[in-house]
Short mmCIF file of C-alpha atoms in Angstrom, two decimals:
data_model
loop_
_atom_site.label_atom_id
_atom_site.label_comp_id
_atom_site.label_asym_id
_atom_site.label_seq_id
_atom_site.Cartn_x
_atom_site.Cartn_y
_atom_site.Cartn_z
CA UNK A 1 -73.77 34.73 -49.88
CA UNK A 2 -75.46 33.36 -46.78
CA UNK A 3 -75.23 29.67 -47.76
CA UNK A 4 -73.52 26.79 -46.01
CA UNK A 5 -70.95 25.04 -48.26
CA UNK A 6 -72.96 21.85 -48.52
CA UNK A 7 -75.92 23.86 -49.88
CA UNK A 8 -74.08 24.99 -53.00
CA UNK A 9 -71.60 22.22 -53.75
CA UNK A 10 -72.17 20.80 -57.26
CA UNK A 11 -74.85 23.37 -58.07
CA UNK A 12 -74.43 25.21 -61.42
CA UNK A 13 -73.24 28.81 -61.47
CA UNK A 14 -76.46 29.86 -63.20
CA UNK A 15 -78.35 29.16 -59.96
CA UNK A 16 -76.66 32.15 -58.34
CA UNK A 17 -75.47 34.39 -61.19
CA UNK A 18 -77.11 37.63 -62.23
CA UNK A 19 -78.69 37.18 -65.68
CA UNK A 20 -76.56 39.99 -67.16
CA UNK A 21 -73.35 38.37 -65.89
CA UNK A 22 -73.90 34.85 -67.17
CA UNK A 23 -72.06 35.42 -70.44
CA UNK A 24 -69.15 37.40 -68.95
CA UNK A 25 -67.47 34.97 -66.53
CA UNK A 26 -68.61 31.85 -68.37
CA UNK A 27 -67.02 33.10 -71.59
CA UNK A 28 -63.81 34.29 -69.90
CA UNK A 29 -62.98 31.38 -67.64
CA UNK A 30 -62.64 28.77 -70.42
CA UNK A 31 -59.92 30.94 -71.97
CA UNK A 32 -57.72 30.00 -69.04
CA UNK A 33 -58.23 26.25 -69.37
CA UNK A 34 -55.29 25.73 -71.67
CA UNK A 35 -52.83 27.56 -69.42
CA UNK A 36 -52.30 28.26 -65.76
CA UNK A 37 -52.77 32.01 -66.32
CA UNK A 38 -55.01 33.68 -63.75
CA UNK A 39 -57.97 35.79 -64.79
CA UNK A 40 -59.79 38.40 -62.71
CA UNK A 41 -63.37 39.43 -63.34
CA UNK A 42 -66.29 41.11 -61.60
CA UNK A 43 -69.72 39.56 -61.33
CA UNK A 44 -72.90 39.47 -59.28
CA UNK A 45 -74.19 36.53 -57.28
CA UNK A 46 -77.56 36.12 -55.64
CA UNK A 47 -77.52 36.17 -51.85
CA UNK A 48 -79.66 33.69 -49.96
CA UNK A 49 -82.09 36.47 -49.00
CA UNK A 50 -82.59 37.42 -52.68
CA UNK A 51 -80.43 40.50 -53.28
CA UNK A 52 -77.35 40.45 -55.51
CA UNK A 53 -73.80 40.97 -54.21
CA UNK A 54 -70.98 42.41 -56.33
CA UNK A 55 -67.93 40.13 -56.24
CA UNK A 56 -64.45 40.15 -57.69
CA UNK A 57 -62.97 36.73 -58.45
CA UNK A 58 -59.45 35.71 -59.42
CA UNK A 59 -59.34 32.21 -60.90
CA UNK A 60 -56.40 30.04 -62.00
CA UNK A 61 -56.66 26.49 -63.28
CA UNK A 62 -54.10 23.93 -62.17
CA UNK A 63 -53.10 21.73 -65.10
CA UNK A 64 -52.14 18.06 -65.06
CA UNK A 65 -48.39 17.82 -65.61
CA UNK A 66 -48.80 14.89 -68.00
CA UNK A 67 -51.94 15.64 -69.98
CA UNK A 68 -51.97 19.44 -69.73
CA UNK A 69 -55.68 19.31 -68.91
CA UNK A 70 -57.08 21.30 -65.97
CA UNK A 71 -57.46 19.19 -62.85
CA UNK A 72 -58.93 21.80 -60.53
CA UNK A 73 -59.15 25.56 -60.04
CA UNK A 74 -57.94 27.92 -57.37
CA UNK A 75 -60.24 30.88 -56.84
CA UNK A 76 -60.18 33.85 -54.48
CA UNK A 77 -63.33 35.96 -54.31
CA UNK A 78 -64.03 39.13 -52.35
CA UNK A 79 -67.06 41.33 -51.81
CA UNK A 80 -66.74 44.66 -53.70
CA UNK A 81 -70.31 45.88 -53.17
CA UNK A 82 -69.20 49.05 -51.36
CA UNK A 83 -66.73 49.94 -54.10
CA UNK A 84 -69.36 49.39 -56.76
CA UNK A 85 -71.86 51.56 -54.89
CA UNK A 86 -69.23 54.32 -54.66
CA UNK A 87 -68.51 54.02 -58.39
CA UNK A 88 -72.23 54.31 -59.13
CA UNK A 89 -72.43 57.46 -56.98
CA UNK A 90 -69.47 58.98 -58.82
CA UNK A 91 -71.02 58.14 -62.18
CA UNK A 92 -74.36 59.67 -61.17
CA UNK A 93 -72.61 62.82 -59.91
CA UNK A 94 -70.62 63.08 -63.14
CA UNK A 95 -73.73 62.71 -65.29
CA UNK A 96 -75.51 65.33 -63.18
CA UNK A 97 -72.59 67.75 -63.54
CA UNK A 98 -72.41 67.19 -67.30
CA UNK A 99 -76.15 67.76 -67.61
CA UNK A 100 -75.93 70.97 -65.56
CA UNK A 101 -73.01 72.19 -67.66
CA UNK A 102 -74.92 71.48 -70.89
CA UNK A 103 -77.98 73.31 -69.54
CA UNK A 104 -75.83 76.29 -68.57
CA UNK A 105 -74.18 76.44 -71.99
CA UNK A 106 -77.54 76.24 -73.74
CA UNK A 107 -78.92 78.96 -71.47
CA UNK A 108 -75.98 81.26 -72.22
CA UNK A 109 -76.38 80.74 -75.95
CA UNK A 110 -80.12 81.45 -75.86
CA UNK A 111 -79.70 84.42 -73.53
CA UNK A 112 -76.98 85.98 -75.68
CA UNK A 113 -79.16 85.68 -78.77
CA UNK A 114 -82.15 87.25 -77.04
CA UNK A 115 -80.07 90.10 -75.61
CA UNK A 116 -78.10 90.80 -78.75
CA UNK A 117 -81.18 91.64 -80.81
CA UNK A 118 -82.36 94.63 -78.74
CA UNK A 119 -78.76 95.63 -77.99
CA UNK A 120 -77.97 95.92 -81.67
CA UNK A 121 -80.92 98.27 -82.04
CA UNK A 122 -79.79 100.35 -79.04
CA UNK A 123 -76.24 100.57 -80.33
CA UNK A 124 -77.31 101.30 -83.89
CA UNK A 125 -79.83 104.04 -83.10
CA UNK A 126 -77.61 105.69 -80.50
CA UNK A 127 -74.76 105.68 -83.03
CA UNK A 128 -77.02 107.52 -85.47
CA UNK A 129 -77.77 110.10 -82.76
CA UNK A 130 -74.10 110.48 -81.84
CA UNK A 131 -73.18 111.08 -85.49
CA UNK A 132 -76.24 113.34 -85.93
CA UNK A 133 -76.86 111.65 -89.28
CA UNK A 134 -80.37 113.16 -89.61
CA UNK A 135 -79.40 116.60 -88.43
CA UNK A 136 -78.16 118.25 -85.23
CA UNK A 137 -79.74 117.20 -81.97
CA UNK A 138 -79.75 120.77 -80.77
CA UNK A 139 -78.70 120.13 -77.20
CA UNK A 140 -75.19 119.26 -76.11
CA UNK A 141 -76.45 117.37 -73.04
CA UNK A 142 -78.54 115.09 -75.25
CA UNK A 143 -75.49 114.43 -77.42
CA UNK A 144 -73.52 113.39 -74.35
CA UNK A 145 -76.34 111.14 -73.20
CA UNK A 146 -76.56 109.50 -76.63
CA UNK A 147 -72.81 108.87 -76.50
CA UNK A 148 -73.12 107.30 -73.05
CA UNK A 149 -76.00 105.09 -74.23
CA UNK A 150 -73.92 103.96 -77.20
CA UNK A 151 -70.84 103.24 -75.07
CA UNK A 152 -72.86 101.41 -72.39
CA UNK A 153 -74.63 99.32 -75.02
CA UNK A 154 -71.31 98.42 -76.63
CA UNK A 155 -69.88 97.49 -73.24
CA UNK A 156 -72.86 95.28 -72.47
CA UNK A 157 -72.50 93.58 -75.85
CA UNK A 158 -68.83 92.92 -75.06
CA UNK A 159 -69.84 91.30 -71.77
CA UNK A 160 -72.32 89.06 -73.56
CA UNK A 161 -69.65 88.07 -76.06
CA UNK A 162 -67.34 87.27 -73.13
CA UNK A 163 -69.97 84.90 -71.75
CA UNK A 164 -70.12 83.15 -75.11
CA UNK A 165 -66.33 82.98 -75.15
CA UNK A 166 -66.42 81.24 -71.75
CA UNK A 167 -68.76 78.62 -73.19
CA UNK A 168 -66.39 78.11 -76.13
CA UNK A 169 -63.43 77.79 -73.76
CA UNK A 170 -65.23 75.12 -71.71
CA UNK A 171 -66.08 73.27 -74.92
CA UNK A 172 -62.46 73.51 -76.10
CA UNK A 173 -63.50 75.40 -79.23
CA UNK A 174 -62.10 78.86 -78.49
CA UNK A 175 -59.38 80.14 -80.81
CA UNK A 176 -56.90 82.79 -79.72
CA UNK A 177 -55.97 85.59 -82.11
CA UNK A 178 -53.08 87.58 -80.65
CA UNK A 179 -52.78 91.24 -81.62
CA UNK A 180 -51.37 94.50 -80.30
CA UNK A 181 -53.72 97.05 -78.76
CA UNK A 182 -53.63 100.37 -76.95
CA UNK A 183 -53.71 99.39 -73.28
CA UNK A 184 -55.11 102.76 -72.20
CA UNK A 185 -58.40 102.12 -74.02
CA UNK A 186 -59.71 99.18 -71.90
CA UNK A 187 -58.41 100.92 -68.76
CA UNK A 188 -60.33 104.09 -69.60
CA UNK A 189 -63.43 102.00 -70.36
CA UNK A 190 -63.12 100.23 -67.00
CA UNK A 191 -62.77 103.54 -65.15
CA UNK A 192 -65.81 104.93 -66.91
CA UNK A 193 -67.85 101.84 -66.06
CA UNK A 194 -66.93 101.99 -62.36
CA UNK A 195 -66.78 105.74 -61.87
CA UNK A 196 -70.40 106.14 -60.74
CA UNK A 197 -70.09 103.32 -58.19
CA UNK A 198 -66.86 104.83 -56.93
CA UNK A 199 -68.47 108.28 -56.60
CA UNK A 200 -71.24 106.79 -54.44
CA UNK A 201 -68.52 105.77 -51.97
CA UNK A 202 -66.67 109.11 -52.28
CA UNK A 203 -63.82 107.47 -54.16
CA UNK A 204 -61.91 108.88 -57.10
CA UNK A 205 -60.54 106.53 -59.75
CA UNK A 206 -57.62 107.52 -61.92
CA UNK A 207 -55.02 105.86 -64.11
CA UNK A 208 -51.51 106.62 -65.27
CA UNK A 209 -50.35 104.74 -68.37
CA UNK A 210 -46.81 105.20 -69.60
CA UNK A 211 -46.76 106.19 -73.33
CA UNK A 212 -44.43 103.33 -74.28
#
């Protein structure tokens, strides 16, 4: 702490202790008076130049063999300022990561809500056109386009739901519901989604799914 021994002998602990640490060590050390059990605690002490140093002390009282009262104490103290600084950095990084994760989850939830509203309209109206509920469209090409709009909208909605599922998984709130499904359907959907990008690179995508 920057002092010579004769400068601190017989001076009270409160002269050097951090105000927040006064109750910790002073309330723990007396618990060891009745036994010779050692106790270890962390505390801060004021350096001669004014700053506080993190210390770790291990104290054991030596008892009088006849009276059982403490005669003196053996204490070993070491500087743990670097370790404490590292712990503070880890804590700050953890809090920053948790804050970023919360912000991301909130963003995904808000984004999904904002995107779902127009998507539901796109899917609903295109479904009406595909079914020709108000009469025939009159052009086969338009019918195909309406079907593509409906399928693309549904695919986009599935992707948004997947993002929400990822948020639930990270929060530990996602529930699995296992069921059988026709494996060719998602494969065909994937091929349809990627076919235009493949065609741009002169690639042909195909799939072979065994009936069983």
